mmCIF file of C-alpha atoms in Angstrom:
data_model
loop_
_atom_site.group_PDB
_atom_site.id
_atom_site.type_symbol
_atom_site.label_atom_id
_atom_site.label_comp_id
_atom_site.label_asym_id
_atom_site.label_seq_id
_atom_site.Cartn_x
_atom_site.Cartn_y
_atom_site.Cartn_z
ATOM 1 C CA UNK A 1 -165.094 -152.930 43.763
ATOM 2 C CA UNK A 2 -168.451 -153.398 41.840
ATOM 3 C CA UNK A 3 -170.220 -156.469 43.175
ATOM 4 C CA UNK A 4 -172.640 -158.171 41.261
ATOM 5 C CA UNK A 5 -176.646 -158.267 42.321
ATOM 6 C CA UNK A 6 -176.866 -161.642 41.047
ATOM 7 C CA UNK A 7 -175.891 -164.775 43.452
ATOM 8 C CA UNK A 8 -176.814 -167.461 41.020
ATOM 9 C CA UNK A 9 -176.760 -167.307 36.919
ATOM 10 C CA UNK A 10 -178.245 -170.175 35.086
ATOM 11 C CA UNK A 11 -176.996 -171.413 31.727
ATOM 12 C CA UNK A 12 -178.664 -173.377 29.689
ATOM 13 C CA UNK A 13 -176.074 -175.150 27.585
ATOM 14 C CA UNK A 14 -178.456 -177.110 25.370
ATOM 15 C CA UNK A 15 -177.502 -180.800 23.972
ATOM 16 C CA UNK A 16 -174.501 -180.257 22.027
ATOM 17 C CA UNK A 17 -171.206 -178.442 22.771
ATOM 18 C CA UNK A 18 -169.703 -174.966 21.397
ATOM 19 C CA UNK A 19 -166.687 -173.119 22.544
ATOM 20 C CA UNK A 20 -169.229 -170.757 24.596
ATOM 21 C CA UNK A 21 -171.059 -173.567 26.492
ATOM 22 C CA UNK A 22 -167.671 -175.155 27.392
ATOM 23 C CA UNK A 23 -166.403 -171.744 28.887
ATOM 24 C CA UNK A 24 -169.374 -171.935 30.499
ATOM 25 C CA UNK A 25 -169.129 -175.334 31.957
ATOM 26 C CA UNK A 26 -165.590 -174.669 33.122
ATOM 27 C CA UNK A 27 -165.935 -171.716 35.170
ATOM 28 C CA UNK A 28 -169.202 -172.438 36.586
ATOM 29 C CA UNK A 29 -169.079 -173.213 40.816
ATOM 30 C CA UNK A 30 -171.852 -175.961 39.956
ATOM 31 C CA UNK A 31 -173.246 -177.557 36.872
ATOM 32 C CA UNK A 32 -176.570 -179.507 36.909
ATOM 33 C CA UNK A 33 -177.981 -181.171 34.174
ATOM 34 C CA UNK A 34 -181.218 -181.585 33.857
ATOM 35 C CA UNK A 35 -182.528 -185.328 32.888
ATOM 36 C CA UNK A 36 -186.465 -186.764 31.804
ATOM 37 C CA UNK A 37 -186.787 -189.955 33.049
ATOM 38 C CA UNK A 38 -186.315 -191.945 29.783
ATOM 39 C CA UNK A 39 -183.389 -194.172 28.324
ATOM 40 C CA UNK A 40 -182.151 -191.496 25.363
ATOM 41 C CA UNK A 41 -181.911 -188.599 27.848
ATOM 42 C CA UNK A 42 -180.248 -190.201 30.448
ATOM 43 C CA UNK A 43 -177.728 -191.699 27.991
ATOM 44 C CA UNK A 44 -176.989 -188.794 26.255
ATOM 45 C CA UNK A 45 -176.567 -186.856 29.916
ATOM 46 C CA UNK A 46 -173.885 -189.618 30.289
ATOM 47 C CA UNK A 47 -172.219 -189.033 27.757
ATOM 48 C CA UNK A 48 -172.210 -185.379 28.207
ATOM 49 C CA UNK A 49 -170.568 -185.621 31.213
ATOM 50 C CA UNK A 50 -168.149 -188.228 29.816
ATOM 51 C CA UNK A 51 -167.659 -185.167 27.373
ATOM 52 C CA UNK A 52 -166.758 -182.854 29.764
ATOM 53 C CA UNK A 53 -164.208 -185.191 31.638
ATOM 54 C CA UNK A 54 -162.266 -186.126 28.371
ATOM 55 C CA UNK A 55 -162.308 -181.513 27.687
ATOM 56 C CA UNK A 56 -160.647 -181.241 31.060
ATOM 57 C CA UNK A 57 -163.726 -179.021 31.487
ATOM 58 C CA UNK A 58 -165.750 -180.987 34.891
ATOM 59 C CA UNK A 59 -164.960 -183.939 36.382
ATOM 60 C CA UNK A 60 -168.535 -186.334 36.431
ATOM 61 C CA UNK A 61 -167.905 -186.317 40.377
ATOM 62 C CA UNK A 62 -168.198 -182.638 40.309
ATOM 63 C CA UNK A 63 -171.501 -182.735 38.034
ATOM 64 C CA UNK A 64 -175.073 -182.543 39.860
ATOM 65 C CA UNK A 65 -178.295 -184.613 38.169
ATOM 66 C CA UNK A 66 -181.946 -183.760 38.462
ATOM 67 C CA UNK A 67 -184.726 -185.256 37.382
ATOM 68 C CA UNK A 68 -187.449 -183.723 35.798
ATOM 69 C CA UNK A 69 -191.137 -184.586 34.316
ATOM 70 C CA UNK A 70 -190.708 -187.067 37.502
ATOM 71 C CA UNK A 71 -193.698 -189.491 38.827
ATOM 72 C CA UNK A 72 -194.065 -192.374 40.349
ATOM 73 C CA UNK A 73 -196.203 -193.359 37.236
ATOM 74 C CA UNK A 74 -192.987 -193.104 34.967
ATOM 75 C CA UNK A 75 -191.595 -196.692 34.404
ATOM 76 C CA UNK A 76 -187.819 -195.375 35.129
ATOM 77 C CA UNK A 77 -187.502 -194.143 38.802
ATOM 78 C CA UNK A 78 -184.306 -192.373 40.809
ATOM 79 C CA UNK A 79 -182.510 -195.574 41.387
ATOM 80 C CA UNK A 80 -182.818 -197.174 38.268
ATOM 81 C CA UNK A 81 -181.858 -193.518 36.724
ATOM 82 C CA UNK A 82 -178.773 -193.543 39.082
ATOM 83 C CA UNK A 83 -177.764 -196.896 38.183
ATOM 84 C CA UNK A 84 -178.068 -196.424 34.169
ATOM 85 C CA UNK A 85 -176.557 -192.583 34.713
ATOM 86 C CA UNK A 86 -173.385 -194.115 37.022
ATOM 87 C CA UNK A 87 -174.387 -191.131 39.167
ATOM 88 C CA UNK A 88 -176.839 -190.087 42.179
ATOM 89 C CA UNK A 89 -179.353 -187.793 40.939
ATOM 90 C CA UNK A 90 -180.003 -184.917 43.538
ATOM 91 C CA UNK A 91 -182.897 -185.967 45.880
ATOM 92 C CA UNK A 92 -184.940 -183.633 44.915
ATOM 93 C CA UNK A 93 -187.326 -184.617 41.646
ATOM 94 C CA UNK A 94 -189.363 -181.995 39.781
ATOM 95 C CA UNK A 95 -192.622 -183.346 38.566
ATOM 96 C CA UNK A 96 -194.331 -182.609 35.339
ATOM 97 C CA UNK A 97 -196.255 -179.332 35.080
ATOM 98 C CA UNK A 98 -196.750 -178.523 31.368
ATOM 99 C CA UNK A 99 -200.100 -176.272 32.053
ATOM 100 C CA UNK A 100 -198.770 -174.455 34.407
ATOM 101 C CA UNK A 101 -195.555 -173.827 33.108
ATOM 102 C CA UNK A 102 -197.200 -172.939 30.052
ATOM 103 C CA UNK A 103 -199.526 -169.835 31.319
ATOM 104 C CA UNK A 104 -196.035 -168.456 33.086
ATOM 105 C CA UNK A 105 -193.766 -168.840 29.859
ATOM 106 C CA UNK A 106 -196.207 -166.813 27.622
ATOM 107 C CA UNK A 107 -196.514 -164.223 30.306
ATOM 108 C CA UNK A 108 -192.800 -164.052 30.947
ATOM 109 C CA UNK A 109 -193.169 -164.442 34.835
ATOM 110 C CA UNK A 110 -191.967 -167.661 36.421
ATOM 111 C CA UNK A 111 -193.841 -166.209 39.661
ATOM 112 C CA UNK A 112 -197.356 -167.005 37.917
ATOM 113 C CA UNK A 113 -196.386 -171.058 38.075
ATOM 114 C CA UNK A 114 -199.764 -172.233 39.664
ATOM 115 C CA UNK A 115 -198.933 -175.989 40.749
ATOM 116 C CA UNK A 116 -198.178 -176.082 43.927
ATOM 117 C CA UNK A 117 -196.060 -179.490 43.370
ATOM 118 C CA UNK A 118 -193.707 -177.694 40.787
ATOM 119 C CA UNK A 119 -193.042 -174.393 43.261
ATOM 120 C CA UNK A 120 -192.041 -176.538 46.310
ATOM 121 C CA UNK A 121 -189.375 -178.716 44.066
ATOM 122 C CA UNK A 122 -188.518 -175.377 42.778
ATOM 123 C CA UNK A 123 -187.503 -174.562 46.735
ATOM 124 C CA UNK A 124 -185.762 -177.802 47.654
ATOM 125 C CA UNK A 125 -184.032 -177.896 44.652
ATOM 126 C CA UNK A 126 -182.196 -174.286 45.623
ATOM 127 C CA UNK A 127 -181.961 -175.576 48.734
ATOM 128 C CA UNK A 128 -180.516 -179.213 48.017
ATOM 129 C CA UNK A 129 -178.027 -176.728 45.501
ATOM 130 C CA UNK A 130 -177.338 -174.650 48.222
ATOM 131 C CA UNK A 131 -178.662 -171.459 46.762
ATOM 132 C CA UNK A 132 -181.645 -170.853 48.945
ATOM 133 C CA UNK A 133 -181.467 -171.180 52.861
ATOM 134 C CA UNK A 134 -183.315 -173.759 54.250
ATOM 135 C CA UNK A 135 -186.711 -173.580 55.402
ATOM 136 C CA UNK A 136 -187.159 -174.028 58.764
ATOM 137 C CA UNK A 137 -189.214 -177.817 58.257
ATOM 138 C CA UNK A 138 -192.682 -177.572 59.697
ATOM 139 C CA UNK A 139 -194.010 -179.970 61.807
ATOM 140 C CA UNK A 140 -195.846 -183.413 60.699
ATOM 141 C CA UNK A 141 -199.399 -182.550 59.378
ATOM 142 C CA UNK A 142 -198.184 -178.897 58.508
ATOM 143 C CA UNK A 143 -198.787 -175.471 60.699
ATOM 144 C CA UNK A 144 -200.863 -175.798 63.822
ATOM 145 C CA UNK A 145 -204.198 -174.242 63.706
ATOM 146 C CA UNK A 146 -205.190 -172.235 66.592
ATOM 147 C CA UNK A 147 -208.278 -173.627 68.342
ATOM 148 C CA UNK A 148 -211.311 -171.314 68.617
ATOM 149 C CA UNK A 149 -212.500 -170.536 72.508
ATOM 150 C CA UNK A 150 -216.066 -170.866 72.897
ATOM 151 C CA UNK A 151 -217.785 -167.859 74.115
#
C-alpha cells in the first residue's frame, strides 16, 4: 500500500462555490476559513458556512475560524468577531505581515517569511489544528542564559 508523504494538504477554496471546492469541503478531516477582521468578511464567512450546512457538505460546528491581518489596533477584536460570526474563532490570531509575506511570495519560499510575529502564529496555529506537535512551552522571560564564571 502506497502511503502518501503529505500529512496535511491545504485548499484554498476561494469565495464562491464550484462542484470541485465542495468535494473538497466534504472530504476534508478539517476545514478552516480564514477571516480579516472586518464586517463584509466575517459575514460572508457566515454565510459560507451556512452554505455548506444547507449542501449537506460541513456542519458550522465542524468548521474552524481564524483570524487574520489581526491587531489590537483593528476596531473588531476575537469576541466581537465570535459574536457577529455565531462561532469561536481558533485562539490563535495571525497578525498582518504584508512586507514580509511579500519578499517570500515572489521568491516562492514561505521559509524566507522574516517577521518573527507571523512565523510563531504560523506554529500555534498547526499546533491549535493539531498538525504540528506542541512545543514544549519555555519558561516565563524565555530560555535561561547561562551565567559567565569570573576567572
Amino acid at each position: 500500500m502506497l502511503r502518501s508523504r503529505y500529512e496535511v494538504i491545504i485548499v484554498d477554496c476561494g469565495a464562491f462555490m464550484t462542484e470541485g471546492s465542495v468535494t473538497a469541503i466534504e472530504i476534508a478531516d478539517r476545514a478552516v476559513i480564514t477571516v480579516t477582521p472586518d464586517l463584509p468578511c466575517l459575514r460572508a464567512a457566515k454565510r459560507m458556512s451556512h452554505l455548506w450546512r444547507r449542501l449537506d457538505v460541513r456542519k458550522p460546528e465542524d468548521v474552524s475560524i481564524v483570524l487574520t491581518r489581526q491587531s489590537r489596533k483593528n476596531e473588531i477584536q476575537p469576541d466581537f468577531a465570535a459574536r457577529i460570526l455565531g462561532m469561536t474563532p481558533l485562539r490563535t490570531t495571525v497578525p498582518p505581515a504584508f512586507r514580509a509575506l511579500e519578499k517570500a511570495i515572489n521568491n516562492g519560499a514561505p521559509i524566507r517569511v522574516e517577521h518573527d510575529g507571523f512565523r510563531t502564529a504560523m506554529r500555534r496555529l498547526g499546533e491549535e489544528l493539531g498538525v504540528l506537535p506542541v512545543a514544549a512551552a519555555e519558561p516565563r522571560g524565555g530560555p535561561k542564559k547561562a551565567k559567565a564564571e569570573a576567572v
